[in-house]
Structures are given as structure tokens and as C-alpha cells.
mmCIF file of N, CA and C in Angstrom:
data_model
loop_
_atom_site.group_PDB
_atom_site.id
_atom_site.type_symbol
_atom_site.label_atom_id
_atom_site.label_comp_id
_atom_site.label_asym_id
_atom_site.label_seq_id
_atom_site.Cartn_x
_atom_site.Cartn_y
_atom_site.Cartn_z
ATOM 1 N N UNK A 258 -38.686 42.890 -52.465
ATOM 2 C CA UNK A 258 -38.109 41.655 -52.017
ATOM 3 C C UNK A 258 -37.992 40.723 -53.211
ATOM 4 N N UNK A 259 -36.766 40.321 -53.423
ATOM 5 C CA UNK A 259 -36.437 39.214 -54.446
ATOM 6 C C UNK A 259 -37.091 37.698 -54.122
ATOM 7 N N UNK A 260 -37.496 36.840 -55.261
ATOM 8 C CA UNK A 260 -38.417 35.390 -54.720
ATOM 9 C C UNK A 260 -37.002 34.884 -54.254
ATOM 10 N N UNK A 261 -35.942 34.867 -54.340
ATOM 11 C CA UNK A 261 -34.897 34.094 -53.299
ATOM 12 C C UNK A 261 -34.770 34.263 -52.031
ATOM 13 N N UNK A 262 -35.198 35.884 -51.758
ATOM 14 C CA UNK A 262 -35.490 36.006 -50.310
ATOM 15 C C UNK A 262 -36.432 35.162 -49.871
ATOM 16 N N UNK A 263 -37.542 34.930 -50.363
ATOM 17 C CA UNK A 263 -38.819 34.525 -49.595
ATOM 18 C C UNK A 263 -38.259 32.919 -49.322
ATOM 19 N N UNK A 264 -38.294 32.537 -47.769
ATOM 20 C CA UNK A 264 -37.987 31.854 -47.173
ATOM 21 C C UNK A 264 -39.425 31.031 -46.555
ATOM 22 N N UNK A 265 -39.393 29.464 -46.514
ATOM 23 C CA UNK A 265 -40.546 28.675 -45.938
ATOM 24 C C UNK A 265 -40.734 28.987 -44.831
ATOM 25 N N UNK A 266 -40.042 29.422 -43.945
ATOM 26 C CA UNK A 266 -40.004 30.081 -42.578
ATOM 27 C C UNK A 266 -40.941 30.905 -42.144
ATOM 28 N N UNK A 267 -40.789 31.837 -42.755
ATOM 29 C CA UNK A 267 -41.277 33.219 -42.826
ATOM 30 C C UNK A 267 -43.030 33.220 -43.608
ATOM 31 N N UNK A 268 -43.284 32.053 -44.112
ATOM 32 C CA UNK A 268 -44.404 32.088 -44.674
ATOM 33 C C UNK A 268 -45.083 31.164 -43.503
ATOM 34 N N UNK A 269 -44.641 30.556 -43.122
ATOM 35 C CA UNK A 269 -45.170 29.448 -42.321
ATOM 36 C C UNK A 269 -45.596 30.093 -41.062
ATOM 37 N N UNK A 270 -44.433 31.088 -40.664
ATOM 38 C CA UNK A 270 -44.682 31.946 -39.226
ATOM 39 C C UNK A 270 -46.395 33.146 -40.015
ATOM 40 N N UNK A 271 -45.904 33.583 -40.956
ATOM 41 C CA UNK A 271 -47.240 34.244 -41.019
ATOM 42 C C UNK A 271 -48.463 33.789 -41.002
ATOM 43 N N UNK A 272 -48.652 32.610 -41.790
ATOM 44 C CA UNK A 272 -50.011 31.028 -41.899
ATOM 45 C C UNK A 272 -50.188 31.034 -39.674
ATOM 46 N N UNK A 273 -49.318 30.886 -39.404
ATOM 47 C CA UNK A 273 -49.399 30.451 -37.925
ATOM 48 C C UNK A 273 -50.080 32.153 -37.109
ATOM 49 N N UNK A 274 -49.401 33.070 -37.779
ATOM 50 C CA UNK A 274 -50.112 34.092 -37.366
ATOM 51 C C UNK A 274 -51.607 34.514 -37.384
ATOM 52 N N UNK A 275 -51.916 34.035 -38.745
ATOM 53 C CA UNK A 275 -53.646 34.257 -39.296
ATOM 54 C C UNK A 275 -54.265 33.180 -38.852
ATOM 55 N N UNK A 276 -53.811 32.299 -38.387
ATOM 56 C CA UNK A 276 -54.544 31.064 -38.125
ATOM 57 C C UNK A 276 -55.075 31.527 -36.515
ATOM 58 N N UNK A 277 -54.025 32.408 -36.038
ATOM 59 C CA UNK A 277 -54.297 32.497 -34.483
ATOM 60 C C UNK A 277 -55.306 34.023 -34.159
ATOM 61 N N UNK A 278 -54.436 34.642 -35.074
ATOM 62 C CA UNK A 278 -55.794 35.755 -35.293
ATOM 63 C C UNK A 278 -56.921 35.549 -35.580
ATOM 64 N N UNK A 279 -57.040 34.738 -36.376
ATOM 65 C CA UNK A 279 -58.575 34.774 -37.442
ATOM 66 C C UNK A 279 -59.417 33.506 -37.055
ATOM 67 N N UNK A 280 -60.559 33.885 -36.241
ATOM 68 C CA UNK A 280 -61.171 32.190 -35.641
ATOM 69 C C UNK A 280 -61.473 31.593 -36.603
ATOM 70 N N UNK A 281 -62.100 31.984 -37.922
ATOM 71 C CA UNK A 281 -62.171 30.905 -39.025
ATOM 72 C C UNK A 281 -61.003 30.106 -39.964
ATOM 73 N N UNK A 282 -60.154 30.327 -39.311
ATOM 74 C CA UNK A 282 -58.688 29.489 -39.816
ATOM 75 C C UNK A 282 -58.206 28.589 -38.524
ATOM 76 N N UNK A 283 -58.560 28.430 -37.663
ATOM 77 C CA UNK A 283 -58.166 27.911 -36.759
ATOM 78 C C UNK A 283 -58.892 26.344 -36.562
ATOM 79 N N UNK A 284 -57.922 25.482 -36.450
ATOM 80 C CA UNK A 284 -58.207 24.148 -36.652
ATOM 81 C C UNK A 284 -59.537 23.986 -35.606
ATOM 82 N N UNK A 285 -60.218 22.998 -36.242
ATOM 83 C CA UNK A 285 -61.169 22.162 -35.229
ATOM 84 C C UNK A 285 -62.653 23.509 -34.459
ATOM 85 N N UNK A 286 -62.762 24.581 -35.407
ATOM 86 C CA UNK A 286 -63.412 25.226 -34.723
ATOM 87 C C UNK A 286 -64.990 25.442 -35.016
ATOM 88 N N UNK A 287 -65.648 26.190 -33.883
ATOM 89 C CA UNK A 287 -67.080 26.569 -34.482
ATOM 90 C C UNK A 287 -67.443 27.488 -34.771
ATOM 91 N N UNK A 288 -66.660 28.397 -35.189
ATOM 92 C CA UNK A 288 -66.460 29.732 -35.738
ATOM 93 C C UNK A 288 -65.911 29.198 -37.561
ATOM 94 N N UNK A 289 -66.819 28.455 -38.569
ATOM 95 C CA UNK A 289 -66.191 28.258 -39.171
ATOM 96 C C UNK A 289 -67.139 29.105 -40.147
ATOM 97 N N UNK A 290 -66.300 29.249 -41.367
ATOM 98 C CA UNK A 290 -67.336 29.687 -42.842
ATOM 99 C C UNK A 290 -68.091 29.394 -43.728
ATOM 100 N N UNK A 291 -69.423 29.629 -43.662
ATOM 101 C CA UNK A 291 -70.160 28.812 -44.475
ATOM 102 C C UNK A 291 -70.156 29.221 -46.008
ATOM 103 N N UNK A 292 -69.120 30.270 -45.943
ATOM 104 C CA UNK A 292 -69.139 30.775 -47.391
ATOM 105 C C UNK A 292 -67.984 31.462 -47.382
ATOM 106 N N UNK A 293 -67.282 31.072 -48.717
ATOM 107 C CA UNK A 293 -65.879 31.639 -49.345
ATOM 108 C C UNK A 293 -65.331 32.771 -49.328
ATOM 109 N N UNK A 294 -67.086 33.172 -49.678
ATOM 110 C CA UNK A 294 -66.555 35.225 -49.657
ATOM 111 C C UNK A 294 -66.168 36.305 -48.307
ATOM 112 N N UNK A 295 -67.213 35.592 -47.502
ATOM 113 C CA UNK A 295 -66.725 36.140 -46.287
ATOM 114 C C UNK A 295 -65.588 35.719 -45.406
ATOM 115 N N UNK A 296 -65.181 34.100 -45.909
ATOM 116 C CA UNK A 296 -63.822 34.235 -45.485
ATOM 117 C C UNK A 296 -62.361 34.833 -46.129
ATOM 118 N N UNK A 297 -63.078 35.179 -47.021
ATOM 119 C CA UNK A 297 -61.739 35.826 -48.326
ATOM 120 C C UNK A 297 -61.637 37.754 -47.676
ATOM 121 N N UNK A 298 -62.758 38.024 -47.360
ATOM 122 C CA UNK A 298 -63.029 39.268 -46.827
ATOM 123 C C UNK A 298 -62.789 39.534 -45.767
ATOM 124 N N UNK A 299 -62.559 38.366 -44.628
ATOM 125 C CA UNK A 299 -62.230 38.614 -43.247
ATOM 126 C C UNK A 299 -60.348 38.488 -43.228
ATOM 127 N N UNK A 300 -60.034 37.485 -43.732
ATOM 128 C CA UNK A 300 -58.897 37.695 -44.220
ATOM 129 C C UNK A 300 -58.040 38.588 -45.009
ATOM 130 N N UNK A 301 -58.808 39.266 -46.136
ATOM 131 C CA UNK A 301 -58.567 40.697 -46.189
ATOM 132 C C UNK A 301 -58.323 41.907 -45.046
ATOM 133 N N UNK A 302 -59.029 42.016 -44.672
ATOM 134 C CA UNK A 302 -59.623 43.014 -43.548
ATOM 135 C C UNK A 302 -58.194 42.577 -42.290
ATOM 136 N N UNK A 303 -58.083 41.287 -42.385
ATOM 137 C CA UNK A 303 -56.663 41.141 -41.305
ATOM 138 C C UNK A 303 -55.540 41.788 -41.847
ATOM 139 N N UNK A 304 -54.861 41.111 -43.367
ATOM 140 C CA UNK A 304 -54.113 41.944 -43.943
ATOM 141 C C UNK A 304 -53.360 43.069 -43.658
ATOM 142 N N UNK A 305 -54.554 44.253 -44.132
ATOM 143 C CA UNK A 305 -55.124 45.777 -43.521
ATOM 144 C C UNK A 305 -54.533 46.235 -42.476
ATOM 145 N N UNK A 306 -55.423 45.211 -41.609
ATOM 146 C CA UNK A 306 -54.968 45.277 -40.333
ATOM 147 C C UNK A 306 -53.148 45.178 -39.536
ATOM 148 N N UNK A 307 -52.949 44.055 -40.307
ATOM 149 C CA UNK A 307 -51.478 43.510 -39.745
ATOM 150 C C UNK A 307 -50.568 44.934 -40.622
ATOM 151 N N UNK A 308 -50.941 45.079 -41.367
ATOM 152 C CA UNK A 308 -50.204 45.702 -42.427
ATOM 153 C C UNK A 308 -50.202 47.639 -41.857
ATOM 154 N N UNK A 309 -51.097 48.140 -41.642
ATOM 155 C CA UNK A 309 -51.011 49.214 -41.527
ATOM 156 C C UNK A 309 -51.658 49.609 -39.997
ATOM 157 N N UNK A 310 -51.980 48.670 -39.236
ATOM 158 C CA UNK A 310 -52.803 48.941 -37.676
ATOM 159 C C UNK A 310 -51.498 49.073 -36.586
ATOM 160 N N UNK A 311 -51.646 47.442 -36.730
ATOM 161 C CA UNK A 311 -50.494 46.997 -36.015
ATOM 162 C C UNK A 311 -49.215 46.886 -36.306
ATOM 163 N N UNK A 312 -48.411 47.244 -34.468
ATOM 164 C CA UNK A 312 -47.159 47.783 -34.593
ATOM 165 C C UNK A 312 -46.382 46.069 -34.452
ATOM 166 N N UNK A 313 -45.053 46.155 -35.410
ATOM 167 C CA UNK A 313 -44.375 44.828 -35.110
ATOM 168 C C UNK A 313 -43.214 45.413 -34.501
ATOM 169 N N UNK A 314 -43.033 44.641 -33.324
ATOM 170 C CA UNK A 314 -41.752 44.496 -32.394
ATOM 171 C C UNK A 314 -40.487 44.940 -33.416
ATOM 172 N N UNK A 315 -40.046 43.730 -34.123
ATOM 173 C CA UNK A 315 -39.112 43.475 -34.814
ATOM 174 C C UNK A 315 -38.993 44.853 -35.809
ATOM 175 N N UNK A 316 -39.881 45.784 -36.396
ATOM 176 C CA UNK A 316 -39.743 46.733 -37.127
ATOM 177 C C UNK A 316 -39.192 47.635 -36.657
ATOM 178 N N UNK A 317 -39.292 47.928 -34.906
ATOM 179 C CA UNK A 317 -38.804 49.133 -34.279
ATOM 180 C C UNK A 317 -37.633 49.517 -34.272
ATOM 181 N N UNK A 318 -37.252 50.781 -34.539
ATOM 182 C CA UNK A 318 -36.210 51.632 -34.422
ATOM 183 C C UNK A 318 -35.832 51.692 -33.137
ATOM 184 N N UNK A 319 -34.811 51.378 -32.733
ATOM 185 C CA UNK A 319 -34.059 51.609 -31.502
ATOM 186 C C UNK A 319 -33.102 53.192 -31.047
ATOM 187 N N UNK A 320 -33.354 53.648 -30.668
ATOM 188 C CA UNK A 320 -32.693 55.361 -30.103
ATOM 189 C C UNK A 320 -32.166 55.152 -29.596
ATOM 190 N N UNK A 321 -31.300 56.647 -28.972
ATOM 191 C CA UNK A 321 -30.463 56.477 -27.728
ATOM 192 C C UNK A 321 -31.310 55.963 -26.195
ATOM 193 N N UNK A 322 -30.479 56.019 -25.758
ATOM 194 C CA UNK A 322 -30.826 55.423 -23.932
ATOM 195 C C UNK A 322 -31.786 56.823 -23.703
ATOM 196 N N UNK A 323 -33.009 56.723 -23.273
ATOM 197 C CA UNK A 323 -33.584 57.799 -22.408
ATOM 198 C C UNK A 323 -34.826 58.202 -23.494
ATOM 199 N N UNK A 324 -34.571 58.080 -24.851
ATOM 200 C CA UNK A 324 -35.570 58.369 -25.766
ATOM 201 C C UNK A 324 -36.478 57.434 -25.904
ATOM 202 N N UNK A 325 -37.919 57.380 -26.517
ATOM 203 C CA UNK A 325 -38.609 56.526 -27.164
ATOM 204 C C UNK A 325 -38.296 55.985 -27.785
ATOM 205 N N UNK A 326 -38.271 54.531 -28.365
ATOM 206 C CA UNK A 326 -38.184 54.231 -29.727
ATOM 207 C C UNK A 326 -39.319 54.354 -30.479
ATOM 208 N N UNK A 327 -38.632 54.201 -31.823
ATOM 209 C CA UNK A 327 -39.751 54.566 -33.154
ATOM 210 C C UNK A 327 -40.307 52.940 -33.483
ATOM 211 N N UNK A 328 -42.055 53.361 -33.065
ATOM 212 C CA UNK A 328 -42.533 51.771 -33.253
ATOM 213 C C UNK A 328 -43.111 52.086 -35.307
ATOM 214 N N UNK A 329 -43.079 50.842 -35.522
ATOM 215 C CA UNK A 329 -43.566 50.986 -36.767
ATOM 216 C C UNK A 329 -44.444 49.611 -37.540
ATOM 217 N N UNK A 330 -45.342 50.242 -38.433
ATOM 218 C CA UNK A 330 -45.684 48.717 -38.905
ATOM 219 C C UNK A 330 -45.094 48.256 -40.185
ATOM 220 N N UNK A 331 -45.563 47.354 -40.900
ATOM 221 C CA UNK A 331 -44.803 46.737 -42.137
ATOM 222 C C UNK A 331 -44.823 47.695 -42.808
ATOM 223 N N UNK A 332 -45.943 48.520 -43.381
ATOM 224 C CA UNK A 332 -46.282 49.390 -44.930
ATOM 225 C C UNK A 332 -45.190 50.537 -44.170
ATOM 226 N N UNK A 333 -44.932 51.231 -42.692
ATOM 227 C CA UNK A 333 -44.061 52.068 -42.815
ATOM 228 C C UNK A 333 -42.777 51.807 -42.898
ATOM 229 N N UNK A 334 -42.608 50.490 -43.019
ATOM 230 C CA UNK A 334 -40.908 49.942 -43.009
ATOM 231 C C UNK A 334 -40.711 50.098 -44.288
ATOM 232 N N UNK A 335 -41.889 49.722 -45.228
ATOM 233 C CA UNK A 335 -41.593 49.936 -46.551
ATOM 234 C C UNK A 335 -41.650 50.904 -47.536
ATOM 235 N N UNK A 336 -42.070 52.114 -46.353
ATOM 236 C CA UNK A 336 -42.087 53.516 -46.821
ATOM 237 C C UNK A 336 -43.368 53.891 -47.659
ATOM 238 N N UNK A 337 -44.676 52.566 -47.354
ATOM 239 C CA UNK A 337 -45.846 53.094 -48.169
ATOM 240 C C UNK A 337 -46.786 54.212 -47.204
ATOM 241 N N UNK A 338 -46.464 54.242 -46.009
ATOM 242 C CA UNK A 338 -47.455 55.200 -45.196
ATOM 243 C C UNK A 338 -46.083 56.026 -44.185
ATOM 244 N N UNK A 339 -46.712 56.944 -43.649
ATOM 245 C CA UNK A 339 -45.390 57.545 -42.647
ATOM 246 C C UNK A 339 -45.816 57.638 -40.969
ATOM 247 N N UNK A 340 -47.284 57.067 -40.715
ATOM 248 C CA UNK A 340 -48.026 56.633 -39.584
ATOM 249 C C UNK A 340 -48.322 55.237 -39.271
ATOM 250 N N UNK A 341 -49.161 55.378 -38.088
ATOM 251 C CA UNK A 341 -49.922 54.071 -37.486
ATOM 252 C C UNK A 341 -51.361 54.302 -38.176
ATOM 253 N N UNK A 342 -52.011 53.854 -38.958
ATOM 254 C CA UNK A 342 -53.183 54.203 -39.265
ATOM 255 C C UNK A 342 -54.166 53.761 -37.895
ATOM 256 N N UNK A 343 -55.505 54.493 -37.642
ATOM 257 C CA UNK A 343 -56.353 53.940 -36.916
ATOM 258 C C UNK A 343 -57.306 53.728 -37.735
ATOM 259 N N UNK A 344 -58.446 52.748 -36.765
ATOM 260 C CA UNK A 344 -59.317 51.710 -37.287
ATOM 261 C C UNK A 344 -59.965 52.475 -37.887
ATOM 262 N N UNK A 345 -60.675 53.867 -37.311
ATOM 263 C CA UNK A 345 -61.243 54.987 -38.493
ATOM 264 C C UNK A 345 -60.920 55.425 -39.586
ATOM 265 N N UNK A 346 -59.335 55.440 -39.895
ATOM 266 C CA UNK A 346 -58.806 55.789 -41.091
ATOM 267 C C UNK A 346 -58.928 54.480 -42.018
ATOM 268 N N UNK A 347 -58.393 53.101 -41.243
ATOM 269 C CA UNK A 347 -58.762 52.260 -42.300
ATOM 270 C C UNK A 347 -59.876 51.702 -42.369
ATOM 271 N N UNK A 348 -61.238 51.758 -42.087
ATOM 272 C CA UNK A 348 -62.204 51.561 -42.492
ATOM 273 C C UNK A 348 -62.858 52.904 -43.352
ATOM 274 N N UNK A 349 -62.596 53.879 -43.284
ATOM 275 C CA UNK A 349 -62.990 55.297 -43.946
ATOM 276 C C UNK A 349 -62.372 55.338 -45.428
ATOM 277 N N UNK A 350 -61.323 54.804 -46.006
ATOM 278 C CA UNK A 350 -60.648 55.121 -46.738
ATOM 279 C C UNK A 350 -60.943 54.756 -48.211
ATOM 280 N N UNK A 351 -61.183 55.324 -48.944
ATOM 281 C CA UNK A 351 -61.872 55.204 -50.256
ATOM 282 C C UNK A 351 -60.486 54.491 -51.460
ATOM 283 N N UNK A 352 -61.447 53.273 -51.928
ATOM 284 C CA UNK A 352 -60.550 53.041 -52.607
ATOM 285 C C UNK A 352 -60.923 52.996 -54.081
ATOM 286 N N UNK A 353 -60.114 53.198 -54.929
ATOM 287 C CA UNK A 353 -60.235 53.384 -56.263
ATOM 288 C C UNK A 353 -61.075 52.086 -56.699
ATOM 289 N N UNK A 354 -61.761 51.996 -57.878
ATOM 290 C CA UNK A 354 -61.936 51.191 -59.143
ATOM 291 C C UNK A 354 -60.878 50.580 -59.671
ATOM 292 N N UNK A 355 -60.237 49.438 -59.423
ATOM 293 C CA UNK A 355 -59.353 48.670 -60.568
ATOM 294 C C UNK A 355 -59.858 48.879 -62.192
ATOM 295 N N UNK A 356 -58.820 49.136 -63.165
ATOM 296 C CA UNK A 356 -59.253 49.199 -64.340
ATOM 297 C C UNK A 356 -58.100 48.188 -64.989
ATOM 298 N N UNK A 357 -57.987 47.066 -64.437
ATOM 299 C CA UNK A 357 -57.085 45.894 -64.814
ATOM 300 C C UNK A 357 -58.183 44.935 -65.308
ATOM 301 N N UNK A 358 -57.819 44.519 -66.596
ATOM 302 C CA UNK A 358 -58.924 43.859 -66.831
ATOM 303 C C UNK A 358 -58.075 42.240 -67.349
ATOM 304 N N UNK A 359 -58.835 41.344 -66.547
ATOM 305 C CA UNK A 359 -58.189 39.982 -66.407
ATOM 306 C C UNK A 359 -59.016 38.954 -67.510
ATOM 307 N N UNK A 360 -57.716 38.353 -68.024
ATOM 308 C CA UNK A 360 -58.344 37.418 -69.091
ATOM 309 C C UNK A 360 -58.980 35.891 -68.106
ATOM 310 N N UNK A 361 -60.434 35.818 -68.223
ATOM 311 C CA UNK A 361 -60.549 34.673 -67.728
ATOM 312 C C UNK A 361 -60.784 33.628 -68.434
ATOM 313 N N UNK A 362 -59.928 33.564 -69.101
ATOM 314 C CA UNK A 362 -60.119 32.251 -70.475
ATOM 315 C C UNK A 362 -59.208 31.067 -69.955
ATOM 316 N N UNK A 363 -59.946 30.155 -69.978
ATOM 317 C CA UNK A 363 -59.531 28.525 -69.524
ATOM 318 C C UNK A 363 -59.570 27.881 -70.721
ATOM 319 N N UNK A 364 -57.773 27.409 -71.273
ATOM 320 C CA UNK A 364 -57.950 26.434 -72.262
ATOM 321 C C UNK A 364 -57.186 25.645 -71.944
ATOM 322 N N UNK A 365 -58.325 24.054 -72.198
ATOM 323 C CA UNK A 365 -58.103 22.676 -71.546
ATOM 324 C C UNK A 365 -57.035 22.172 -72.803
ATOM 325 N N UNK A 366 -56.130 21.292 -72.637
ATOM 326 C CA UNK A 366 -55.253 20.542 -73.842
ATOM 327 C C UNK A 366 -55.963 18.996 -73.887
#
């Protein structure tokens, strides 16, 4: 996706999505985080979720009259998986070591 595609719309509908999924994003609540990491991690873990669990309406393939349609999620629209993963596969799934190594140098002017 080109940054001209990316539309305020479309970011705003997703913010409105995680906010409604995720009780620690949700205004005014008592489900809140007393710490950064575990909300950076639960929000991860949605991601995941939205990304390779769950099926979106709007992604589905439409067939002829009488057939199923083909439901799909984002990563298979984008041709990174060719399934629905389940919660066993994505919690089971081993992930590599990053070997990106980030400059964390802060210089003030």
C-alpha cells in the first residue's frame, strides 16, 4: 500500500476498532493499565488476532449462487498465509530472534 492510499478514515475506523475490542483502550474504564508493557503486549496479541484469527466481512470472496463464499482475513488478502489460523496455531508459533540492530542514539541541538 502506497502512504497516499492511507486515508484518516480508515485509521480512525481501526483506533475505534481496538478501542472496542481491547478494555484497556476504552474510555473512562476500570480495566485500565498500570503498566506500558502489558498494554503494548495486549495490543500486540490483538493485532495477531485481527490479522490472522479473524474473518473480515469486507475481505470475502463472493461465488456463484448455491456455493459458499471464500471468507478470509487481512494476512490472506495479502497473500501472507493461505488459512484461518487458530488460537493454537497462533499462540504455538515460534518466532525468530530479530538480528536488526537499532541505533538508540539521541542527539539534542
Amino acid at each position: 500500500m502506497d502512504v497516499m492510499d492511507i486515508d484518516t478514515v480508515y485509521v480512525e475506523r481501526y483506533n475505534l476498532t481496538m478501542r472496542h475490542s481491547i478494555s484497556r483502550l476504552v474510555r473512562k474504564t476500570l480495566c485500565f493499565s498500570k503498566c506500558n508493557e502489558m498494554a503494548d503486549n495486549h495490543i500486540d496479541l490483538f493485532q495477531c488476532y485481527n490479522n490472522l484469527n479473524r474473518v473480515n466481512s469486507a475481505l470475502e470472496i463472493k461465488t456463484k449462487k448455491g456455493e459458499k463464499n471464500i471468507k478470509r482475513t487481512p494476512c490472506m488478502a495479502n497473500g501472507i498465509t493461505d488459512h484461518i489460523w487458530s488460537w493454537k496455531e497462533l499462540l504455538m508459533f515460534k518466532v525468530g530472534v530479530s538480528t536488526i540492530n537499532y541505533d538508540t542514539t539521541v542527539i539534542y541541538s
